[in-house]
Short mmCIF file of C-alpha atoms and ligand atoms in Angstrom, two decimals:
data_model
loop_
_atom_site.label_atom_id
_atom_site.label_comp_id
_atom_site.label_asym_id
_atom_site.label_seq_id
_atom_site.Cartn_x
_atom_site.Cartn_y
_atom_site.Cartn_z
CA MET A 1 12.40 9.16 -25.07
CA LYS A 2 9.36 7.41 -23.63
CA ALA A 3 6.46 9.65 -22.61
CA PHE A 4 3.73 8.81 -20.10
CA ARG A 5 0.48 10.58 -20.90
CA ASN A 6 -2.73 11.15 -19.00
CA TYR A 7 -5.76 9.02 -19.92
CA ILE A 8 -8.98 11.01 -19.76
CA ASN A 9 -12.35 9.99 -21.15
CA GLY A 10 -10.71 7.28 -23.24
CA GLN A 11 -8.24 9.72 -24.82
CA TRP A 12 -4.47 10.03 -24.33
CA VAL A 13 -3.80 13.58 -23.20
CA THR A 14 -0.45 15.40 -23.36
CA THR A 15 0.36 18.62 -21.52
CA ALA A 16 2.96 21.34 -21.89
CA LYS A 17 4.46 20.64 -18.47
CA GLN A 18 6.52 17.49 -18.05
CA PHE A 19 8.58 15.92 -15.28
CA GLU A 20 11.21 13.21 -15.20
CA ASP A 21 10.68 9.62 -14.09
CA ARG A 22 14.02 8.13 -13.01
CA ASN A 23 15.24 4.59 -12.35
CA PRO A 24 16.71 4.35 -8.83
CA ILE A 25 19.09 1.56 -9.88
CA ASP A 26 21.39 4.04 -11.63
CA ASN A 27 19.38 7.28 -11.75
CA SER A 28 18.85 6.89 -15.52
CA LEU A 29 15.87 8.55 -17.16
CA VAL A 30 12.89 6.20 -17.70
CA ALA A 31 10.40 8.61 -19.24
CA LEU A 32 9.01 12.11 -19.34
CA VAL A 33 5.64 12.36 -17.66
CA HIS A 34 2.92 14.78 -18.75
CA GLU A 35 1.72 16.58 -15.64
CA ALA A 36 -2.02 17.16 -15.42
CA GLY A 37 -3.16 20.63 -14.40
CA LYS A 38 -6.52 21.86 -13.13
CA GLU A 39 -8.04 21.68 -16.60
CA GLU A 40 -7.11 18.01 -17.11
CA VAL A 41 -8.25 17.03 -13.61
CA ASP A 42 -11.55 18.79 -14.22
CA ALA A 43 -12.00 16.97 -17.54
CA ALA A 44 -11.20 13.64 -15.85
CA VAL A 45 -13.74 14.18 -13.04
CA ASN A 46 -16.41 15.27 -15.54
CA ALA A 47 -15.72 12.23 -17.73
CA ALA A 48 -16.01 9.96 -14.68
CA ARG A 49 -19.38 11.56 -13.83
CA ALA A 50 -20.67 11.09 -17.36
CA ALA A 51 -19.61 7.44 -17.46
CA LEU A 52 -21.25 6.85 -14.08
CA ASN A 53 -24.53 8.23 -15.38
CA GLY A 54 -23.99 6.54 -18.73
CA PRO A 55 -22.59 3.21 -19.90
CA TRP A 56 -21.01 2.02 -16.65
CA GLY A 57 -24.00 2.83 -14.47
CA SER A 58 -26.41 1.07 -16.80
CA MET A 59 -24.31 -2.08 -17.25
CA THR A 60 -25.40 -5.18 -15.35
CA GLN A 61 -23.30 -6.27 -12.39
CA ALA A 62 -22.39 -9.46 -14.27
CA ALA A 63 -21.26 -7.58 -17.39
CA ARG A 64 -19.12 -5.25 -15.29
CA GLY A 65 -17.64 -8.26 -13.51
CA ASN A 66 -16.80 -9.93 -16.83
CA MET A 67 -15.08 -6.78 -18.00
CA LEU A 68 -12.93 -6.67 -14.87
CA VAL A 69 -11.99 -10.32 -15.33
CA ALA A 70 -10.92 -9.35 -18.87
CA VAL A 71 -8.76 -6.60 -17.32
CA ALA A 72 -7.13 -9.21 -15.06
CA ASP A 73 -6.56 -11.51 -18.06
CA GLU A 74 -4.97 -8.70 -20.05
CA ILE A 75 -2.63 -7.86 -17.15
CA ARG A 76 -1.60 -11.51 -17.14
CA ARG A 77 -1.10 -11.49 -20.93
CA ARG A 78 1.11 -8.38 -20.62
CA PHE A 79 2.84 -9.67 -17.49
CA ASP A 80 6.35 -9.00 -18.83
CA ASP A 81 5.49 -5.41 -19.78
CA PHE A 82 4.13 -4.73 -16.30
CA LEU A 83 7.15 -6.40 -14.74
CA ALA A 84 9.61 -4.33 -16.77
CA ALA A 85 7.69 -1.11 -16.02
CA GLU A 86 7.56 -1.76 -12.25
CA ILE A 87 11.24 -2.71 -12.14
CA ALA A 88 12.28 0.41 -14.09
CA ASP A 89 10.35 2.67 -11.71
CA THR A 90 11.37 1.03 -8.42
CA GLY A 91 14.46 -1.12 -9.03
CA LYS A 92 12.83 -3.95 -7.08
CA PRO A 93 14.08 -7.49 -7.72
CA LYS A 94 12.41 -9.35 -10.57
CA THR A 95 11.85 -12.29 -8.21
CA LEU A 96 9.81 -10.05 -5.88
CA ALA A 97 7.79 -8.12 -8.48
CA SER A 98 6.91 -11.32 -10.36
CA ARG A 99 5.80 -13.07 -7.15
CA VAL A 100 3.97 -10.21 -5.41
CA ASP A 101 3.32 -6.95 -7.31
CA ILE A 102 2.18 -8.03 -10.75
CA PRO A 103 0.09 -11.11 -9.79
CA ARG A 104 -1.76 -9.02 -7.18
CA GLY A 105 -2.41 -6.39 -9.87
CA GLY A 106 -4.56 -9.00 -11.63
CA ASP A 107 -6.02 -10.57 -8.49
CA ASN A 108 -7.33 -7.22 -7.27
CA PHE A 109 -9.65 -7.16 -10.30
CA ARG A 110 -10.44 -10.87 -10.46
CA ASP A 111 -11.22 -11.30 -6.76
CA PHE A 112 -13.42 -8.22 -6.47
CA ALA A 113 -15.25 -9.01 -9.72
CA ASP A 114 -16.13 -12.28 -8.04
CA LEU A 115 -16.78 -10.94 -4.52
CA SER A 116 -19.02 -8.14 -5.76
CA GLN A 117 -21.49 -10.71 -7.12
CA ARG A 118 -21.94 -12.13 -3.63
CA PHE A 119 -22.13 -9.15 -1.29
CA PRO A 120 -25.32 -9.39 0.79
CA THR A 121 -27.73 -6.66 1.81
CA GLU A 122 -29.65 -6.72 5.09
CA SER A 123 -33.38 -7.09 5.62
CA TYR A 124 -35.56 -6.99 8.78
CA MET A 125 -39.23 -7.69 9.31
CA PHE A 126 -40.72 -5.79 12.26
CA ASP A 127 -43.97 -5.18 14.15
CA THR A 128 -45.46 -1.73 13.61
CA PRO A 129 -47.29 0.35 16.30
CA ASP A 130 -50.67 -0.29 14.60
CA GLY A 131 -50.29 -4.02 15.11
CA GLY A 132 -49.25 -4.65 11.53
CA LYS A 133 -45.91 -5.43 10.01
CA ALA A 134 -43.31 -3.75 7.85
CA VAL A 135 -40.20 -4.95 6.13
CA ASN A 136 -36.93 -3.10 5.72
CA TYR A 137 -34.36 -3.94 3.13
CA GLY A 138 -31.07 -2.39 2.09
CA VAL A 139 -30.25 -1.19 -1.38
CA ARG A 140 -26.63 -0.59 -2.33
CA THR A 141 -25.69 2.00 -4.91
CA PRO A 142 -22.21 2.98 -6.10
CA ARG A 143 -20.74 5.88 -4.12
CA GLY A 144 -20.02 7.76 -7.33
CA VAL A 145 -16.79 9.27 -8.66
CA ILE A 146 -13.87 7.97 -6.60
CA ALA A 147 -10.47 9.68 -6.40
CA VAL A 148 -7.66 7.15 -5.95
CA ILE A 149 -4.35 8.54 -4.63
CA SER A 150 -1.61 5.94 -4.41
CA PRO A 151 2.05 5.70 -3.27
CA TRP A 152 5.25 4.42 -4.86
CA ASN A 153 6.27 1.41 -2.80
CA LEU A 154 3.99 -1.23 -4.37
CA PRO A 155 2.65 0.91 -7.20
CA LEU A 156 0.46 -1.47 -9.19
CA LEU A 157 -0.61 -3.56 -6.19
CA LEU A 158 -1.72 -0.60 -4.06
CA MET A 159 -3.43 1.30 -6.88
CA THR A 160 -5.44 -1.72 -8.11
CA TRP A 161 -6.28 -2.65 -4.49
CA LYS A 162 -8.57 0.39 -4.72
CA VAL A 163 -9.44 0.55 -8.43
CA GLY A 164 -10.56 -3.13 -8.53
CA PRO A 165 -13.23 -2.93 -5.79
CA ALA A 166 -14.25 0.63 -6.73
CA LEU A 167 -15.08 -0.43 -10.29
CA ALA A 168 -16.58 -3.75 -9.19
CA CYS A 169 -19.03 -1.81 -7.01
CA GLY A 170 -20.07 0.25 -10.04
CA ASN A 171 -18.13 3.46 -9.37
CA THR A 172 -15.94 5.33 -11.83
CA VAL A 173 -12.43 6.46 -10.88
CA VAL A 174 -9.84 9.15 -11.37
CA VAL A 175 -6.43 7.80 -10.40
CA LYS A 176 -3.39 9.86 -9.39
CA PRO A 177 -0.42 7.51 -8.98
CA SER A 178 2.76 8.59 -7.24
CA GLU A 179 4.98 10.91 -9.27
CA GLU A 180 7.82 8.47 -8.52
CA THR A 181 6.09 5.52 -10.18
CA PRO A 182 3.82 6.51 -13.07
CA ALA A 183 4.62 3.55 -15.37
CA THR A 184 2.32 0.69 -14.38
CA ALA A 185 -0.65 3.06 -13.96
CA THR A 186 -0.10 4.13 -17.57
CA LEU A 187 0.02 0.49 -18.68
CA LEU A 188 -3.20 -0.14 -16.78
CA ALA A 189 -4.85 2.64 -18.81
CA GLU A 190 -3.68 0.83 -21.97
CA VAL A 191 -5.28 -2.35 -20.64
CA MET A 192 -8.57 -0.52 -20.00
CA GLU A 193 -8.51 0.73 -23.58
CA THR A 194 -7.68 -2.70 -25.05
CA VAL A 195 -10.40 -4.46 -23.08
CA GLY A 196 -13.00 -1.88 -24.09
CA VAL A 197 -13.83 -0.44 -20.68
CA PRO A 198 -16.07 2.53 -21.63
CA PRO A 199 -14.40 5.96 -21.81
CA GLY A 200 -14.52 7.85 -18.52
CA VAL A 201 -14.73 4.78 -16.28
CA PHE A 202 -10.97 4.75 -15.59
CA ASN A 203 -9.18 8.08 -15.82
CA LEU A 204 -5.52 8.65 -15.08
CA VAL A 205 -3.92 11.97 -14.17
CA HIS A 206 -0.20 12.30 -13.51
CA GLY A 207 1.46 14.77 -11.19
CA PHE A 208 2.52 15.64 -7.68
CA GLY A 209 0.59 16.41 -4.48
CA PRO A 210 0.47 20.06 -3.39
CA ASP A 211 -0.41 22.58 -6.13
CA SER A 212 -0.60 19.74 -8.59
CA ALA A 213 -2.86 16.90 -9.76
CA GLY A 214 -3.14 15.31 -6.28
CA ALA A 215 -4.46 18.46 -4.60
CA PHE A 216 -6.59 19.47 -7.61
CA LEU A 217 -8.24 16.06 -7.54
CA THR A 218 -8.87 15.75 -3.81
CA GLU A 219 -10.20 19.33 -3.65
CA HIS A 220 -12.48 18.84 -6.66
CA PRO A 221 -16.17 19.17 -5.66
CA GLY A 222 -17.15 16.59 -8.31
CA VAL A 223 -15.41 13.80 -6.37
CA ASP A 224 -17.74 11.74 -4.13
CA GLY A 225 -15.16 9.81 -2.13
CA ILE A 226 -11.39 9.69 -1.71
CA THR A 227 -9.32 6.61 -1.09
CA PHE A 228 -5.70 7.24 -0.21
CA THR A 229 -2.60 5.26 0.65
CA GLY A 230 0.49 7.12 1.73
CA GLU A 231 2.05 9.05 4.56
CA THR A 232 0.05 10.08 7.60
CA ARG A 233 0.92 13.75 7.10
CA THR A 234 -0.46 13.66 3.55
CA GLY A 235 -3.57 11.88 4.84
CA GLU A 236 -4.21 14.78 7.20
CA VAL A 237 -4.08 17.25 4.28
CA ILE A 238 -6.41 15.07 2.22
CA MET A 239 -8.85 14.74 5.11
CA LYS A 240 -9.04 18.53 5.31
CA ALA A 241 -9.70 18.74 1.57
CA ALA A 242 -12.41 16.09 1.94
CA ALA A 243 -14.14 18.04 4.71
CA ARG A 244 -15.31 20.57 2.13
CA GLY A 245 -18.44 18.97 0.73
CA VAL A 246 -18.34 16.30 3.49
CA ARG A 247 -16.80 13.61 1.28
CA PRO A 248 -15.92 10.26 2.89
CA VAL A 249 -12.30 9.14 3.03
CA SER A 250 -10.56 5.81 3.35
CA LEU A 251 -7.01 6.36 4.57
CA GLU A 252 -4.27 3.71 4.68
CA MET A 253 -1.19 5.36 6.11
CA GLY A 254 2.12 4.96 7.85
CA GLY A 255 3.27 2.63 10.59
CA LYS A 256 6.04 1.94 13.06
CA ASN A 257 5.28 -1.71 13.35
CA ALA A 258 6.64 -3.94 16.09
CA GLY A 259 7.83 -7.51 15.71
CA ILE A 260 7.83 -9.60 18.89
CA VAL A 261 9.97 -12.71 19.14
CA PHE A 262 9.56 -15.05 22.13
CA ALA A 263 12.25 -17.46 23.29
CA ASP A 264 9.99 -20.43 22.45
CA CYS A 265 9.69 -19.48 18.76
CA ASP A 266 10.79 -21.69 15.89
CA PHE A 267 14.11 -19.85 15.74
CA ASP A 268 14.97 -20.28 12.06
CA LYS A 269 11.47 -19.39 10.91
CA ALA A 270 11.48 -16.29 13.12
CA VAL A 271 14.82 -15.15 11.69
CA ALA A 272 13.57 -15.72 8.14
CA GLY A 273 10.28 -13.97 8.94
CA ILE A 274 11.89 -10.90 10.50
CA THR A 275 14.42 -10.77 7.65
CA ARG A 276 11.49 -10.43 5.26
CA SER A 277 9.47 -8.01 7.37
CA ALA A 278 12.48 -5.73 7.89
CA PHE A 279 14.20 -5.91 4.51
CA GLU A 280 11.80 -7.07 1.77
CA ASN A 281 11.25 -4.36 -0.85
CA THR A 282 14.23 -2.63 0.81
CA GLY A 283 12.09 -1.98 3.88
CA GLN A 284 9.62 0.08 1.87
CA VAL A 285 6.49 -1.79 2.96
CA CYS A 286 4.00 -0.07 5.22
CA LEU A 287 3.54 -3.37 7.08
CA GLY A 288 7.27 -3.83 7.67
CA THR A 289 8.88 -4.03 11.11
CA GLU A 290 11.32 -1.30 12.10
CA ARG A 291 11.22 -2.25 15.82
CA VAL A 292 11.74 -5.79 17.01
CA TYR A 293 11.51 -6.89 20.63
CA VAL A 294 13.22 -10.19 21.43
CA GLU A 295 12.83 -12.16 24.66
CA ARG A 296 16.09 -11.79 26.60
CA PRO A 297 17.26 -15.46 26.72
CA ILE A 298 17.60 -15.56 22.91
CA PHE A 299 18.42 -11.88 22.30
CA ASP A 300 22.15 -12.18 21.52
CA ARG A 301 21.65 -15.29 19.40
CA PHE A 302 18.83 -13.62 17.47
CA VAL A 303 20.86 -10.46 16.82
CA ALA A 304 23.74 -12.58 15.49
CA ALA A 305 21.46 -14.64 13.24
CA LEU A 306 19.65 -11.60 11.83
CA LYS A 307 23.02 -9.94 11.17
CA GLN A 308 24.13 -12.97 9.18
CA SER A 309 20.86 -13.01 7.29
CA ALA A 310 21.01 -9.26 6.50
CA GLU A 311 24.60 -9.58 5.32
CA SER A 312 23.62 -12.32 2.87
CA LEU A 313 21.25 -9.98 0.96
CA LYS A 314 22.44 -9.27 -2.58
CA PRO A 315 22.07 -5.95 -4.38
CA GLY A 316 22.64 -5.61 -8.13
CA ASN A 317 20.78 -5.76 -11.40
CA PRO A 318 17.13 -6.63 -10.64
CA TYR A 319 17.11 -9.21 -13.43
CA ASP A 320 20.15 -11.13 -12.10
CA ASP A 321 19.59 -14.51 -10.49
CA GLY A 322 20.20 -14.26 -6.79
CA MET A 323 19.69 -10.49 -6.62
CA ASN A 324 17.20 -9.96 -3.80
CA PHE A 325 17.82 -6.45 -2.52
CA GLY A 326 16.95 -3.35 -4.55
CA PRO A 327 17.70 0.33 -4.13
CA LEU A 328 15.42 2.81 -2.36
CA VAL A 329 12.89 4.45 -4.65
CA SER A 330 14.81 7.70 -5.24
CA LEU A 331 17.88 9.71 -4.32
CA ALA A 332 15.62 11.97 -2.23
CA HIS A 333 14.40 8.99 -0.22
CA GLN A 334 18.00 7.77 0.09
CA ARG A 335 18.89 11.13 1.70
CA LYS A 336 15.99 10.76 4.14
CA VAL A 337 16.93 7.21 5.16
CA LEU A 338 20.62 8.11 5.51
CA SER A 339 19.66 11.00 7.79
CA TYR A 340 18.09 8.42 10.15
CA TYR A 341 21.24 6.26 9.87
CA GLU A 342 23.21 9.29 11.13
CA LYS A 343 20.65 10.08 13.80
CA ALA A 344 20.80 6.53 15.16
CA VAL A 345 24.55 6.88 15.75
CA ALA A 346 24.08 10.32 17.29
CA ASP A 347 21.48 8.84 19.66
CA GLY A 348 23.95 6.18 20.81
CA ALA A 349 23.03 3.12 18.71
CA THR A 350 25.33 0.16 18.26
CA VAL A 351 25.44 -0.48 14.52
CA VAL A 352 25.31 -4.27 14.26
CA THR A 353 25.53 -4.15 10.47
CA GLY A 354 25.11 -1.60 7.66
CA GLY A 355 24.41 1.98 8.62
CA GLU A 356 25.62 3.54 5.40
CA ARG A 357 25.16 4.04 1.69
CA TRP A 358 25.97 0.97 -0.39
CA ALA A 359 28.76 1.88 -2.83
CA LEU A 360 28.24 -0.34 -5.88
CA PRO A 361 30.40 -0.51 -9.00
CA GLY A 362 29.75 0.89 -12.48
CA ALA A 363 26.47 2.59 -13.32
CA LEU A 364 24.93 1.38 -10.05
CA ALA A 365 27.17 3.86 -8.23
CA GLU A 366 24.65 6.55 -9.21
CA GLY A 367 21.68 4.66 -7.72
CA ALA A 368 19.77 5.07 -4.44
CA TRP A 369 21.43 2.20 -2.57
CA VAL A 370 21.76 1.86 1.18
CA LYS A 371 22.88 -1.12 3.25
CA PRO A 372 20.45 -3.24 5.24
CA THR A 373 20.92 -2.01 8.78
CA ILE A 374 20.48 -3.40 12.28
CA TRP A 375 20.84 -1.36 15.45
CA THR A 376 20.71 -2.14 19.14
CA GLY A 377 20.99 0.02 22.23
CA LEU A 378 18.75 2.98 21.35
CA PRO A 379 16.45 4.53 23.95
CA GLU A 380 12.76 4.07 23.11
CA THR A 381 12.49 7.88 22.98
CA SER A 382 14.82 8.19 19.95
CA ALA A 383 13.23 9.52 16.73
CA VAL A 384 14.65 6.39 15.08
CA ILE A 385 12.28 4.31 17.24
CA ARG A 386 9.34 6.74 17.12
CA GLU A 387 9.19 7.78 13.45
CA GLU A 388 8.54 5.76 10.31
CA ILE A 389 11.78 5.62 8.31
CA PHE A 390 10.55 3.42 5.42
CA GLY A 391 13.97 1.94 4.78
CA PRO A 392 15.78 -1.40 5.27
CA CYS A 393 16.56 -0.86 8.92
CA VAL A 394 15.48 -2.34 12.21
CA HIS A 395 16.21 -1.78 15.89
CA LEU A 396 16.35 -4.79 18.19
CA ALA A 397 15.73 -4.55 21.94
CA PRO A 398 15.31 -7.23 24.62
CA PHE A 399 12.20 -7.73 26.78
CA ASP A 400 11.52 -9.81 29.89
CA SER A 401 7.77 -10.42 30.04
CA GLU A 402 4.67 -10.65 27.86
CA GLU A 403 3.31 -7.59 29.63
CA GLU A 404 6.38 -5.57 28.76
CA ALA A 405 6.30 -6.70 25.11
CA VAL A 406 2.68 -5.57 24.76
CA ALA A 407 3.44 -2.20 26.34
CA LEU A 408 6.45 -1.63 24.06
CA ALA A 409 4.55 -2.63 20.91
CA ASN A 410 1.66 -0.30 21.77
CA ASP A 411 3.88 2.67 22.67
CA THR A 412 3.51 4.43 19.30
CA PRO A 413 1.10 6.86 17.67
CA TYR A 414 0.71 4.34 14.85
CA GLY A 415 -1.28 1.10 14.73
CA LEU A 416 -0.94 -0.60 11.38
CA ALA A 417 0.51 -4.09 11.76
CA SER A 418 2.42 -6.41 14.05
CA THR A 419 4.06 -9.82 13.78
CA VAL A 420 4.62 -12.18 16.72
CA TRP A 421 6.75 -15.30 16.77
CA THR A 422 6.00 -17.94 19.43
CA GLN A 423 4.90 -21.58 19.68
CA ASP A 424 2.65 -20.85 22.65
CA ILE A 425 -0.63 -20.53 20.80
CA GLY A 426 -2.55 -19.18 23.81
CA ARG A 427 -0.07 -16.38 24.23
CA ALA A 428 -0.12 -15.61 20.51
CA HIS A 429 -3.91 -15.16 20.58
CA ARG A 430 -3.72 -13.09 23.78
CA LEU A 431 -1.36 -10.69 22.05
CA GLY A 432 -3.65 -10.63 19.03
CA SER A 433 -6.34 -9.11 21.19
CA ARG A 434 -4.07 -6.69 23.08
CA ILE A 435 -1.87 -5.09 20.46
CA ASN A 436 -3.65 -2.12 18.97
CA VAL A 437 -3.18 -2.63 15.24
CA GLY A 438 -5.40 -3.30 12.23
CA ILE A 439 -3.42 -6.32 11.03
CA PHE A 440 -1.79 -8.91 13.29
CA TRP A 441 0.28 -11.83 12.03
CA ILE A 442 1.21 -14.88 14.10
CA ASN A 443 4.29 -16.79 12.90
CA SER A 444 3.95 -15.09 9.53
CA TRP A 445 4.06 -11.72 7.83
CA PHE A 446 2.29 -10.15 4.81
CA LEU A 447 0.13 -13.21 4.18
CA ARG A 448 -2.89 -11.78 2.40
CA ASP A 449 -6.44 -13.03 1.86
CA LEU A 450 -8.32 -10.31 -0.01
CA ARG A 451 -11.60 -11.08 1.80
CA THR A 452 -10.19 -9.91 5.15
CA SER A 453 -10.21 -6.40 6.62
CA PHE A 454 -7.13 -4.31 5.92
CA GLY A 455 -6.25 -0.95 7.46
CA GLY A 456 -4.75 0.75 10.44
CA ALA A 457 -5.61 1.84 13.99
CA LYS A 458 -4.63 5.20 15.52
CA GLN A 459 -2.67 7.40 13.09
CA SER A 460 -2.23 4.55 10.62
CA GLY A 461 -5.61 5.07 9.08
CA ILE A 462 -9.33 5.50 8.98
CA GLY A 463 -11.61 2.76 7.75
CA ARG A 464 -10.93 -0.70 6.45
CA GLU A 465 -10.79 -2.06 2.93
CA GLY A 466 -10.84 -5.68 1.75
CA GLY A 467 -13.81 -7.99 1.10
CA ALA A 468 -17.05 -6.66 2.56
CA HIS A 469 -15.17 -3.67 4.01
CA SER A 470 -14.38 -2.43 0.51
CA TYR A 471 -18.06 -2.89 -0.29
CA GLU A 472 -18.90 -0.64 2.69
CA PHE A 473 -16.68 2.16 1.43
CA TYR A 474 -17.38 1.93 -2.27
CA THR A 475 -21.18 1.80 -1.97
CA GLU A 476 -23.85 3.90 -0.31
CA THR A 477 -26.58 2.08 1.62
CA ARG A 478 -30.21 3.07 1.42
CA ASN A 479 -32.85 1.54 3.68
CA VAL A 480 -36.22 0.97 2.05
CA CYS A 481 -39.09 0.48 4.50
CA VAL A 482 -42.32 -1.13 3.23
CA LYS A 483 -45.53 -1.16 5.27
CA LEU A 484 -47.26 -4.44 4.65
N1 LIG B 501 -1.33 1.65 5.31
C1 LIG B 501 -1.08 1.19 4.11
O1 LIG B 501 -1.78 0.35 3.57
C2 LIG B 501 0.10 1.74 3.33
C3 LIG B 501 0.53 1.06 2.21
C4 LIG B 501 1.64 1.54 1.51
C5 LIG B 501 2.28 2.70 1.91
N2 LIG B 501 1.85 3.35 3.01
C6 LIG B 501 2.54 4.55 3.45
O2 LIG B 501 2.87 5.36 2.34
C7 LIG B 501 4.05 6.11 2.59
C8 LIG B 501 4.99 5.99 1.42
O3 LIG B 501 4.38 6.45 0.27
P1 LIG B 501 4.58 7.92 -0.32
O4 LIG B 501 5.88 8.47 0.13
O5 LIG B 501 4.27 7.84 -1.78
O6 LIG B 501 3.43 8.74 0.42
P2 LIG B 501 3.00 10.23 0.14
O7 LIG B 501 1.98 10.55 1.16
O8 LIG B 501 4.17 11.12 -0.01
O9 LIG B 501 2.34 10.19 -1.31
C9 LIG B 501 1.23 9.35 -1.59
C10 LIG B 501 0.44 9.95 -2.72
O10 LIG B 501 -0.18 11.16 -2.27
C11 LIG B 501 0.07 12.20 -3.19
N3 LIG B 501 0.04 13.46 -2.47
C12 LIG B 501 1.03 14.05 -1.77
N4 LIG B 501 0.60 15.22 -1.23
C13 LIG B 501 -0.69 15.37 -1.61
C14 LIG B 501 -1.68 16.38 -1.39
N5 LIG B 501 -1.42 17.45 -0.66
N6 LIG B 501 -2.90 16.20 -1.92
C15 LIG B 501 -3.18 15.11 -2.66
N7 LIG B 501 -2.29 14.14 -2.93
C16 LIG B 501 -1.06 14.25 -2.40
C17 LIG B 501 1.42 11.83 -3.79
O11 LIG B 501 1.63 12.50 -5.00
C18 LIG B 501 1.26 10.32 -3.95
O12 LIG B 501 0.51 10.01 -5.09
C19 LIG B 501 4.58 5.54 3.88
O13 LIG B 501 4.23 6.38 4.95
C20 LIG B 501 3.86 4.22 4.03
O14 LIG B 501 3.74 3.73 5.33
C21 LIG B 501 0.77 2.90 3.72
O1 LIG B 502 3.11 -1.22 1.77
C1 LIG B 502 2.04 -1.62 2.17
C2 LIG B 502 1.44 -2.82 1.74
C3 LIG B 502 0.10 -2.88 1.66
C4 LIG B 502 -0.52 -4.04 1.18
C5 LIG B 502 -1.82 -4.04 0.80
O2 LIG B 502 -2.59 -2.98 0.77
C6 LIG B 502 -2.43 -5.27 0.37
O3 LIG B 502 -1.80 -6.34 0.40
O4 LIG B 502 -3.60 -5.21 -0.02
#
C-alpha cells in the first residue's frame, strides 16, 4: 500500500497515526497518509524559520528565481505522475487535469519567479520644513514563515498558487493540503528534494483541520502569515487563530456566483460558457455559477439548450476518451450535495434534468457520482439559492431588466465571481462596475492571467492575490527616509 509522508526540513517523516486517502471514482483506497501532530508541525515551523534565516534568506533573488523555474521544469518532466496522482485523488477527467490543473502547477512557479524580478518599490522626494530635501524609498522584505492551507477541488493548482509567489518573494512555507487530496502535495515535496531546494524552505504536513495539523499550524506562534483557500466558515476560524499574535491573513473563500445571460448574447457561446461554469470539475470550482439569470425572451430556449448540454456530459473512467464528467470528491460530499437535491424539491423546484445520484455500472457503483442538475421555479429565499452547494447544479430564473439582474446578482452574502453574456459592450462594462465581486468575466469564464488581482468581496474573502497583489501579501514594506 502506498504511503504519503510528511516532508519536514528535507526529511520524510512518518507518524504512528494514519488516515485513508480514497478514490471517489469507486471508493478504492489510494494510500495511507501519515497525519502530522503538534510535534511535527512544530518541527516544520522551526525548520522554515531556520531556512529563512539561513540558505533561502541569503540567496540572491535571481538564484531563488532559477530554482523555482527548475521546480516548474521538474513538474513538467513528471507531468504524468502528477496527472495520475490528481486523478486518483479527485476522479477528475484526464482531459481537464491535463489542460488546467497540472500546467498551472508549473506556471504558478514559472510566472512568479519571473514577476518577482520585476516588482517595483516606491520612492518620493519631498521638501522638508527646514527648506531642505529628503528622499523616501521602500524596501521589501519577505514576510517570513507562511502557512499555506489549501482545499481539495483544484489541489495542485490552488496550493502552488500560494507556494509559488510565497517562495518567489523569499519566504519559507509550511503547507497543509486538504486531507481529501494529499497526493500532488507529496509529489511536489519530491520535486523540491530533486531540484535541491534547501531543507526547511518547503515543508509539508498532512492532516485535518480542527484538533489536527491545520489548527496546529494556524495557531502556531512561529507563523508570520496565513494564506487560506476554502470554505468561509473555516476562514472565520482561521482568522480567529490569526488574531493571536496579530498575524495577517489572505482568505480566498466560498461563493454563490451569478451568471447573467441577456437576450442579445451569442446564444451558443453562452450555453457553452454556462455549461462550463456550472458543470466543469463537477461544479466544484469556487468561481462556478450555481445561479443563472436569463432575460425572459430567451428563457425557455436557454433552459432547453442547457438541459441538452447537461445531458450530453459523460461520466466514466477518467482516462476514457470522451469522458468529461467526474464524481464528487468524496462520499461525504456526495451526501451533502444530494441533501440539497432533496431540499430543492421540497422547496418547490422543477427538476429540468438530474436531481439524483448517478447509478453507474461495475466498480463505479461505489463512487461519489451525482447527475448534473438544473432547476427552475425556486424562490430566491430558498437555501438552494442562498448557500454554496459546490456541486454540478444550477438554478435558472428569468429577469426583465438590467436593473433587476444587478439586484439579483448582488443579493448574496458572497462576492467572488460573476459571468455575463451579452453583445452590448456598454451594458457589459456597466455591470462590471455594479456587481459586487472580485472577479467579473464578460462573455467568458475562468480565463486567467496570473498578473491580475484574484479574490473575493464580502464573505468570499479578504485581500487579493495575483501579480503585484501577491507581492503585497508575501512581503513587508519598510519606508526608509533619508535627509539630504
Ligand atoms: N475563493 C477561492 O479562490 C476558492 C478556491 C477554491 C475553493 N474555494 C472554496 O473552498 C471550499 C471547498 O474546499 P474545502 O471543502 O476543502 O474547504 P475547507 O474549508 O473544508 O478546507 C480547506 C482546508 O482547510 C483545512 N481546515 C479545515 N478546518 C480547519 C481549521 N479549523 N484550522 C485550520 N485548517 C482547517 C482543511 O483541512 C483544508 O486543508 C468551497 O467553499 C470553495 O468555494 C475557494
Ligand atoms: O476553485 C477555485 C478556483 C480558483 C482559481 C484560482 O485560484 C486561480 O486560477 O488562480
